mmCIF file of C-alpha atoms in Angstrom:
data_model
loop_
_atom_site.group_PDB
_atom_site.id
_atom_site.type_symbol
_atom_site.label_atom_id
_atom_site.label_comp_id
_atom_site.label_asym_id
_atom_site.label_seq_id
_atom_site.Cartn_x
_atom_site.Cartn_y
_atom_site.Cartn_z
ATOM 1 C CA MET A 1 -0.543 7.149 -3.317
ATOM 2 C CA PRO A 2 -3.058 4.471 -4.502
ATOM 3 C CA GLU A 3 -6.659 5.113 -2.327
ATOM 4 C CA PRO A 4 -7.522 2.152 -0.241
ATOM 5 C CA ASN A 5 -9.430 -0.985 -1.251
ATOM 6 C CA THR A 6 -7.526 -0.510 -4.948
ATOM 7 C CA PRO A 7 -5.737 -3.772 -5.722
ATOM 8 C CA ILE A 8 -1.824 -3.495 -6.101
ATOM 9 C CA ILE A 9 -1.383 -7.314 -6.835
ATOM 10 C CA GLU A 10 -3.611 -8.976 -9.510
ATOM 11 C CA VAL A 11 -3.218 -12.591 -10.150
ATOM 12 C CA ALA A 12 -5.445 -14.821 -12.571
ATOM 13 C CA GLU A 13 -5.425 -18.206 -13.628
ATOM 14 C CA LEU A 14 -1.844 -18.821 -12.524
ATOM 15 C CA THR A 15 -0.758 -22.187 -13.191
ATOM 16 C CA TYR A 16 2.704 -23.609 -12.523
ATOM 17 C CA GLU A 17 4.284 -27.037 -13.245
ATOM 18 C CA TYR A 18 7.596 -28.743 -12.409
ATOM 19 C CA PRO A 19 8.413 -32.102 -14.168
ATOM 20 C CA GLY A 20 5.555 -34.099 -13.161
ATOM 21 C CA GLN A 21 3.763 -31.625 -10.626
ATOM 22 C CA ARG A 22 1.701 -28.982 -10.729
ATOM 23 C CA ALA A 23 2.450 -26.632 -8.399
ATOM 24 C CA LEU A 24 0.057 -23.823 -8.745
ATOM 25 C CA ASP A 25 -3.291 -24.693 -10.174
ATOM 26 C CA ALA A 26 -5.116 -21.735 -12.139
ATOM 27 C CA VAL A 27 -4.704 -19.392 -8.738
ATOM 28 C CA SER A 28 -6.681 -16.060 -8.938
ATOM 29 C CA PHE A 29 -6.644 -13.042 -6.270
ATOM 30 C CA THR A 30 -6.097 -9.457 -5.536
ATOM 31 C CA ILE A 31 -4.473 -8.019 -2.817
ATOM 32 C CA ASP A 32 -5.148 -4.307 -1.869
ATOM 33 C CA HIS A 33 -2.797 -1.356 -1.575
ATOM 34 C CA GLY A 34 -1.622 -1.048 2.066
ATOM 35 C CA SER A 35 -2.510 -4.574 3.272
ATOM 36 C CA ILE A 36 -0.002 -7.168 5.013
ATOM 37 C CA THR A 37 -1.396 -10.688 3.633
ATOM 38 C CA ALA A 38 -0.117 -14.023 5.607
ATOM 39 C CA LEU A 39 -0.012 -16.669 2.985
ATOM 40 C CA VAL A 40 -0.406 -19.735 4.787
ATOM 41 C CA GLY A 41 -0.712 -23.478 4.102
ATOM 42 C CA PRO A 42 0.871 -27.109 4.467
ATOM 43 C CA ASN A 43 4.371 -27.825 3.165
ATOM 44 C CA GLY A 44 4.044 -28.286 -0.459
ATOM 45 C CA ALA A 45 0.986 -26.299 -0.840
ATOM 46 C CA GLY A 46 2.592 -23.977 -2.996
ATOM 47 C CA LYS A 47 3.707 -21.087 -1.279
ATOM 48 C CA THR A 48 7.312 -20.493 -2.496
ATOM 49 C CA THR A 49 6.784 -21.269 -5.983
ATOM 50 C CA LEU A 50 3.704 -18.705 -5.954
ATOM 51 C CA LEU A 51 6.212 -16.186 -4.225
ATOM 52 C CA ARG A 52 8.760 -16.879 -7.006
ATOM 53 C CA CYS A 53 6.137 -16.073 -9.623
ATOM 54 C CA LEU A 54 5.326 -12.959 -8.246
ATOM 55 C CA ALA A 55 8.441 -11.653 -7.901
ATOM 56 C CA GLY A 56 9.195 -12.807 -11.586
ATOM 57 C CA MET A 57 11.690 -15.201 -10.665
ATOM 58 C CA ASP A 58 9.686 -17.855 -12.029
ATOM 59 C CA GLN A 59 7.824 -18.274 -15.596
ATOM 60 C CA PRO A 60 4.662 -19.732 -15.280
ATOM 61 C CA LEU A 61 2.935 -21.709 -17.328
ATOM 62 C CA ARG A 62 0.367 -20.058 -18.096
ATOM 63 C CA GLY A 63 -2.013 -16.949 -16.366
ATOM 64 C CA ASP A 64 -1.222 -13.233 -15.644
ATOM 65 C CA ILE A 65 0.392 -11.510 -12.692
ATOM 66 C CA ARG A 66 0.051 -7.719 -12.374
ATOM 67 C CA ILE A 67 1.690 -5.608 -9.754
ATOM 68 C CA ALA A 68 1.488 -2.028 -9.522
ATOM 69 C CA GLY A 69 -0.008 -1.915 -12.942
ATOM 70 C CA ILE A 70 3.189 -4.068 -14.512
ATOM 71 C CA ASP A 71 2.615 -7.116 -16.220
ATOM 72 C CA VAL A 72 5.143 -9.304 -14.307
ATOM 73 C CA VAL A 73 5.035 -12.213 -16.772
ATOM 74 C CA GLU A 74 6.110 -9.986 -19.796
ATOM 75 C CA GLU A 75 8.421 -7.893 -17.986
ATOM 76 C CA PRO A 76 10.003 -9.314 -14.930
ATOM 77 C CA ARG A 77 12.906 -7.100 -14.812
ATOM 78 C CA ARG A 78 10.647 -3.995 -15.503
ATOM 79 C CA SER A 79 8.674 -5.375 -12.235
ATOM 80 C CA HIS A 80 12.014 -5.460 -9.790
ATOM 81 C CA ALA A 81 11.579 -1.603 -9.539
ATOM 82 C CA VAL A 82 8.141 -1.827 -7.666
ATOM 83 C CA ILE A 83 9.264 -5.052 -5.959
ATOM 84 C CA GLY A 84 11.252 -6.222 -3.333
ATOM 85 C CA TYR A 85 11.555 -9.778 -2.423
ATOM 86 C CA LEU A 86 13.376 -11.466 0.779
ATOM 87 C CA PRO A 87 13.837 -15.384 -0.480
ATOM 88 C CA ASP A 88 13.851 -18.008 2.752
ATOM 89 C CA SER A 89 17.388 -18.696 1.661
ATOM 90 C CA PHE A 90 18.478 -15.122 1.561
ATOM 91 C CA GLY A 91 22.116 -13.828 0.599
ATOM 92 C CA LEU A 92 24.192 -11.246 2.111
ATOM 93 C CA TYR A 93 27.765 -9.945 1.200
ATOM 94 C CA ALA A 94 29.282 -11.540 4.274
ATOM 95 C CA ASN A 95 32.771 -9.349 3.837
ATOM 96 C CA LEU A 96 31.112 -5.583 2.919
ATOM 97 C CA SER A 97 30.019 -3.562 5.521
ATOM 98 C CA VAL A 98 26.857 -2.891 6.054
ATOM 99 C CA ARG A 99 26.834 0.570 4.163
ATOM 100 C CA ARG A 100 28.723 -0.889 1.428
ATOM 101 C CA GLY A 101 26.316 -3.929 0.710
ATOM 102 C CA LEU A 102 23.209 -1.588 0.923
ATOM 103 C CA SER A 103 24.884 0.856 -1.528
ATOM 104 C CA TYR A 104 25.675 -1.998 -4.030
ATOM 105 C CA VAL A 105 22.253 -3.730 -3.703
ATOM 106 C CA ALA A 106 20.853 0.036 -4.160
ATOM 107 C CA ALA A 107 23.011 0.824 -7.203
ATOM 108 C CA ALA A 108 22.199 -2.856 -8.663
ATOM 109 C CA ASN A 109 18.533 -1.780 -8.845
ATOM 110 C CA GLY A 110 19.013 1.360 -10.407
ATOM 111 C CA VAL A 111 18.791 4.057 -7.518
ATOM 112 C CA ALA A 112 20.877 7.409 -9.165
ATOM 113 C CA ARG A 113 24.116 7.722 -7.104
ATOM 114 C CA ALA A 114 23.349 10.889 -6.197
ATOM 115 C CA GLN A 115 20.590 9.211 -3.478
ATOM 116 C CA ILE A 116 22.238 6.383 -2.395
ATOM 117 C CA HIS A 117 23.865 7.607 0.841
ATOM 118 C CA ALA A 118 20.590 9.416 2.063
ATOM 119 C CA LEU A 119 18.835 6.221 1.352
ATOM 120 C CA VAL A 120 21.254 3.909 2.989
ATOM 121 C CA GLU A 121 21.360 6.051 6.169
ATOM 122 C CA GLY A 122 17.481 6.539 6.090
ATOM 123 C CA THR A 123 16.767 2.702 5.354
ATOM 124 C CA ALA A 124 19.423 1.473 7.871
ATOM 125 C CA ALA A 125 17.461 3.479 10.658
ATOM 126 C CA GLU A 126 14.609 2.640 10.098
ATOM 127 C CA LEU A 127 15.690 -1.010 10.541
ATOM 128 C CA GLY A 128 17.370 -0.358 13.260
ATOM 129 C CA LEU A 129 20.669 -1.154 11.585
ATOM 130 C CA ALA A 130 22.337 3.115 11.986
ATOM 131 C CA ASP A 131 25.114 2.051 14.460
ATOM 132 C CA ARG A 132 26.097 -1.137 12.400
ATOM 133 C CA LEU A 133 26.501 0.348 9.164
ATOM 134 C CA GLU A 134 30.357 0.384 9.432
ATOM 135 C CA GLN A 135 30.027 -3.260 10.566
ATOM 136 C CA ARG A 136 30.767 -6.388 8.796
ATOM 137 C CA ALA A 137 27.608 -8.073 7.894
ATOM 138 C CA GLY A 138 28.794 -11.408 8.075
ATOM 139 C CA ALA A 139 29.247 -10.294 12.063
ATOM 140 C CA LEU A 140 25.952 -9.427 12.584
ATOM 141 C CA SER A 141 23.660 -11.537 14.743
ATOM 142 C CA ARG A 142 20.714 -13.690 12.976
ATOM 143 C CA GLY A 143 18.282 -11.405 13.630
ATOM 144 C CA LEU A 144 20.500 -8.272 12.792
ATOM 145 C CA ARG A 145 21.109 -10.044 8.897
ATOM 146 C CA GLN A 146 17.633 -10.814 8.625
ATOM 147 C CA ARG A 147 17.132 -7.421 9.328
ATOM 148 C CA LEU A 148 19.932 -6.390 6.476
ATOM 149 C CA ALA A 149 18.375 -8.409 3.980
ATOM 150 C CA ILE A 150 15.168 -6.850 4.286
ATOM 151 C CA ALA A 151 16.846 -3.514 4.022
ATOM 152 C CA GLN A 152 17.860 -4.989 1.083
ATOM 153 C CA ALA A 153 14.831 -5.859 -0.176
ATOM 154 C CA ILE A 154 13.366 -2.276 0.312
ATOM 155 C CA ILE A 155 16.537 0.349 -0.269
ATOM 156 C CA HIS A 156 15.282 0.604 -4.016
ATOM 157 C CA ALA A 157 11.762 2.067 -2.408
ATOM 158 C CA PRO A 158 9.493 -0.404 -3.975
ATOM 159 C CA ARG A 159 5.455 -0.641 -3.576
ATOM 160 C CA VAL A 160 5.371 -4.349 -2.640
ATOM 161 C CA ILE A 161 7.103 -6.757 -0.341
ATOM 162 C CA LEU A 162 7.137 -10.323 -0.767
ATOM 163 C CA LEU A 163 8.844 -12.284 2.004
ATOM 164 C CA ASP A 164 9.312 -16.213 2.492
ATOM 165 C CA GLU A 165 9.567 -17.393 5.824
ATOM 166 C CA PRO A 166 11.061 -14.238 7.122
ATOM 167 C CA ALA A 167 11.172 -14.978 10.790
ATOM 168 C CA ALA A 168 12.688 -18.614 10.367
ATOM 169 C CA GLY A 169 15.767 -18.953 12.702
ATOM 170 C CA LEU A 170 14.938 -16.094 15.154
ATOM 171 C CA ASP A 171 13.986 -16.301 18.746
ATOM 172 C CA PRO A 172 10.890 -14.594 20.020
ATOM 173 C CA GLU A 173 12.152 -11.349 20.731
ATOM 174 C CA ALA A 174 13.711 -11.009 17.396
ATOM 175 C CA ARG A 175 10.247 -12.548 15.751
ATOM 176 C CA TYR A 176 8.321 -9.799 17.734
ATOM 177 C CA ARG A 177 10.358 -6.799 16.784
ATOM 178 C CA LEU A 178 9.956 -8.138 12.660
ATOM 179 C CA GLY A 179 6.595 -8.141 13.691
ATOM 180 C CA GLU A 180 6.646 -4.202 14.705
ATOM 181 C CA LEU A 181 9.135 -3.501 11.566
ATOM 182 C CA PHE A 182 5.927 -4.814 9.158
ATOM 183 C CA VAL A 183 3.369 -3.014 10.641
ATOM 184 C CA ALA A 184 5.538 0.473 10.426
ATOM 185 C CA LEU A 185 6.457 -0.708 6.631
ATOM 186 C CA GLY A 186 2.079 -1.103 6.444
ATOM 187 C CA ARG A 187 1.730 2.223 7.831
ATOM 188 C CA ARG A 188 4.302 3.560 5.373
ATOM 189 C CA GLY A 189 2.025 2.475 2.490
ATOM 190 C CA LEU A 190 3.930 -0.639 1.716
ATOM 191 C CA THR A 191 1.725 -3.824 0.498
ATOM 192 C CA LEU A 192 3.212 -7.227 2.369
ATOM 193 C CA LEU A 193 2.805 -10.244 1.440
ATOM 194 C CA VAL A 194 4.168 -12.966 4.077
ATOM 195 C CA SER A 195 4.414 -16.768 4.373
ATOM 196 C CA SER A 196 4.998 -18.404 7.295
ATOM 197 C CA HIS A 197 4.152 -21.469 9.311
ATOM 198 C CA ILE A 198 3.895 -19.450 12.500
ATOM 199 C CA LEU A 199 0.113 -18.405 12.999
ATOM 200 C CA ALA A 200 0.764 -16.656 16.082
ATOM 201 C CA GLU A 201 3.220 -14.256 14.372
ATOM 202 C CA LEU A 202 1.007 -13.782 11.457
ATOM 203 C CA GLU A 203 -1.959 -12.812 13.755
ATOM 204 C CA ALA A 204 0.150 -10.074 15.129
ATOM 205 C CA TYR A 205 0.567 -8.062 11.819
ATOM 206 C CA SER A 206 -1.769 -9.438 9.356
ATOM 207 C CA THR A 207 -4.775 -7.687 8.013
ATOM 208 C CA ASP A 208 -5.780 -10.564 5.350
ATOM 209 C CA MET A 209 -4.663 -14.533 4.646
ATOM 210 C CA LEU A 210 -4.362 -16.520 1.543
ATOM 211 C CA ILE A 211 -4.673 -20.047 2.088
ATOM 212 C CA LEU A 212 -2.922 -22.474 -0.834
ATOM 213 C CA ASP A 213 -3.170 -26.119 -0.523
ATOM 214 C CA GLY A 214 -2.311 -28.524 -2.898
ATOM 215 C CA GLY A 215 -1.342 -25.605 -5.449
ATOM 216 C CA ARG A 216 -4.957 -24.169 -5.259
ATOM 217 C CA LEU A 217 -6.271 -20.950 -3.271
ATOM 218 C CA LEU A 218 -8.704 -22.209 -0.741
ATOM 219 C CA GLU A 219 -9.482 -19.319 0.664
ATOM 220 C CA GLN A 220 -8.735 -15.475 1.135
ATOM 221 C CA ARG A 221 -9.997 -13.783 3.731
ATOM 222 C CA ARG A 222 -9.969 -10.352 5.615
ATOM 223 C CA LEU A 223 -8.553 -10.242 9.188
ATOM 224 C CA ARG A 224 -8.699 -6.875 10.355
ATOM 225 C CA SER A 225 -8.534 -3.485 8.024
ATOM 226 C CA PRO A 226 -5.352 -1.817 7.176
ATOM 227 C CA ALA A 227 -4.349 1.743 7.984
ATOM 228 C CA GLY A 228 -6.759 3.801 5.957
ATOM 229 C CA HIS A 229 -9.075 1.055 4.998
ATOM 230 C CA PRO A 230 -12.947 1.029 6.723
ATOM 231 C CA GLU A 231 -12.850 -1.598 9.792
ATOM 232 C CA MET A 232 -15.461 -4.022 10.716
ATOM 233 C CA LEU A 233 -17.266 -3.063 13.902
ATOM 234 C CA THR A 234 -19.313 -5.440 16.188
ATOM 235 C CA ILE A 235 -21.977 -3.814 18.271
ATOM 236 C CA GLY A 236 -23.603 -5.896 20.721
ATOM 237 C CA THR A 237 -27.297 -5.284 21.920
ATOM 238 C CA ILE A 238 -30.142 -6.767 23.904
ATOM 239 C CA ALA A 239 -32.170 -6.951 20.676
ATOM 240 C CA ALA A 240 -31.295 -5.118 17.110
ATOM 241 C CA SER A 241 -33.775 -2.348 17.399
ATOM 242 C CA ASP A 242 -35.135 -0.594 14.145
ATOM 243 C CA ARG A 243 -33.587 2.840 16.423
ATOM 244 C CA LEU A 244 -29.900 1.068 16.424
ATOM 245 C CA LEU A 245 -30.793 0.286 12.304
ATOM 246 C CA SER A 246 -31.631 3.680 11.639
ATOM 247 C CA VAL A 247 -28.783 5.320 13.461
ATOM 248 C CA LEU A 248 -26.511 3.201 11.159
ATOM 249 C CA ALA A 249 -28.103 3.367 8.210
ATOM 250 C CA ALA A 250 -28.143 7.417 8.193
ATOM 251 C CA HIS A 251 -24.461 7.592 9.325
ATOM 252 C CA GLU A 252 -22.148 8.553 6.358
ATOM 253 C CA GLN A 253 -19.460 6.409 7.705
ATOM 254 C CA VAL A 254 -20.875 3.170 8.097
ATOM 255 C CA SER A 255 -22.254 0.498 5.194
ATOM 256 C CA GLU A 256 -22.745 -3.302 4.877
ATOM 257 C CA VAL A 257 -24.924 -3.179 8.038
ATOM 258 C CA THR A 258 -25.808 -6.915 9.085
ATOM 259 C CA VAL A 259 -27.728 -8.328 12.016
ATOM 260 C CA MET A 260 -26.246 -11.398 13.399
ATOM 261 C CA PRO A 261 -28.304 -14.283 14.993
ATOM 262 C CA ASP A 262 -27.364 -13.166 18.237
ATOM 263 C CA HIS A 263 -28.653 -9.749 17.693
ATOM 264 C CA ALA A 264 -25.344 -8.270 17.322
ATOM 265 C CA VAL A 265 -24.956 -6.237 14.655
ATOM 266 C CA ARG A 266 -21.562 -6.092 12.328
ATOM 267 C CA CYS A 267 -20.904 -3.044 9.969
ATOM 268 C CA ARG A 268 -18.000 -1.541 7.770
ATOM 269 C CA PHE A 269 -17.032 1.862 9.548
ATOM 270 C CA ALA A 270 -14.806 4.243 7.608
ATOM 271 C CA GLY A 271 -13.775 6.571 10.594
ATOM 272 C CA GLY A 272 -10.889 6.129 12.781
ATOM 273 C CA ALA A 273 -10.947 6.175 16.361
ATOM 274 C CA ALA A 274 -12.251 9.720 17.447
ATOM 275 C CA GLU A 275 -15.155 9.127 15.078
ATOM 276 C CA ARG A 276 -15.753 5.239 16.543
ATOM 277 C CA ALA A 277 -15.988 6.857 19.862
ATOM 278 C CA ALA A 278 -18.658 9.640 18.098
ATOM 279 C CA LEU A 279 -20.788 6.683 16.942
ATOM 280 C CA LEU A 280 -20.679 4.742 20.371
ATOM 281 C CA ALA A 281 -21.747 8.080 22.048
ATOM 282 C CA GLU A 282 -24.513 8.731 19.947
ATOM 283 C CA LEU A 283 -25.909 5.486 20.196
ATOM 284 C CA VAL A 284 -25.703 5.799 24.430
ATOM 285 C CA GLY A 285 -27.226 8.837 23.949
ATOM 286 C CA GLN A 286 -30.040 7.535 22.305
ATOM 287 C CA ALA A 287 -30.574 5.241 25.322
ATOM 288 C CA ILE A 288 -29.651 1.888 23.017
ATOM 289 C CA PRO A 289 -28.734 -0.755 25.247
ATOM 290 C CA ILE A 290 -25.339 -1.665 23.578
ATOM 291 C CA THR A 291 -23.323 -4.419 25.328
ATOM 292 C CA HIS A 292 -20.328 -4.533 23.489
ATOM 293 C CA PHE A 293 -18.964 -2.428 20.941
ATOM 294 C CA ALA A 294 -15.558 -3.724 19.356
ATOM 295 C CA VAL A 295 -13.447 -3.928 16.065
ATOM 296 C CA ALA A 296 -14.149 -7.264 14.867
ATOM 297 C CA ASP A 297 -10.749 -8.643 14.280
ATOM 298 C CA GLU A 298 -10.763 -12.244 12.796
ATOM 299 C CA ASP A 299 -8.770 -15.055 14.266
ATOM 300 C CA LEU A 300 -6.097 -16.037 12.088
ATOM 301 C CA GLN A 301 -5.659 -19.535 13.445
ATOM 302 C CA ASP A 302 -9.096 -20.363 13.782
ATOM 303 C CA SER A 303 -9.801 -19.044 10.330
ATOM 304 C CA TYR A 304 -7.205 -21.504 8.903
ATOM 305 C CA LEU A 305 -8.091 -24.484 10.651
ATOM 306 C CA ARG A 306 -11.887 -23.935 9.708
ATOM 307 C CA SER A 307 -10.821 -23.513 5.908
ATOM 308 C CA PHE A 308 -9.209 -27.338 6.584
ATOM 309 C CA SER A 309 -12.159 -28.560 8.193
ATOM 310 C CA ARG A 310 -14.884 -27.870 5.224
ATOM 311 C CA PRO A 311 -14.703 -29.762 2.251
ATOM 312 C CA GLY A 312 -13.117 -28.276 -0.632
ATOM 313 C CA PRO A 313 -13.210 -29.060 -4.610
ATOM 314 C CA PRO A 314 -11.795 -32.353 -4.996
ATOM 315 C CA HIS A 315 -8.223 -32.326 -6.332
ATOM 316 C CA GLU A 316 -7.903 -33.770 -9.754
ATOM 317 C CA PRO A 317 -5.199 -36.233 -10.505
#
């Protein structure tokens, strides 16, 4: 498994045109292994086109796409072994049972016949479909059909999952369960790129955000740290004393220490919950006046609105 902060998706100067319209304009970014990235932007921003290019479904005018080291533009069929793709309008084999549908998709993706039964059972259990394996797919509720579509996308054990509006049409409870599922997949080490207009839903599970507007990448931002990645801490103090900065500078799990205008200190922290508690205990034990101590998650909606309030590069006609 790749180390944290290792790019698994690499996109450079990606450009795509429809007749008379440039849908993607020199888009470049990288996405780290194990992250869950929210792909956001207004209607017509190029989100679906970007996902289709990443999935090897559309051929760009120019640019490079590498996923798990595979050149998607040059070897789209080979890339499908490491990519799971859920389009906005997904298809199911409505007259097949859940078991037969998953078995067929697994076989179509090159899974060895001897492995299919165990993969179907395991994937169905993970997606909450274990008790529906003999049920006809067309008889499932909207939420369960969505889960089955995701099961089809991951049955061949891809490393990256691309999802286009996965919660469209779901009720609030089903959307919540879907978010829980995405977090569980991220903890398994999968990398997710999720397009949605529902910012509150994305905020519940996303670690990163990509903002597209008019076919251009407006901003890429880290919201919170994925499992295994260093997280950002905010340490509030009455005054950022030399003693506090000295303790942080000497700590092997602390990096990128920055003093903010309100005297709070932000830093990157590579430890888990136990190490975080030990750091707080050390600071308090040295009588450093701490007013607050917390993981510093970025608010997705505020970040999104800030991006559109900033002046950006002018769009070429």
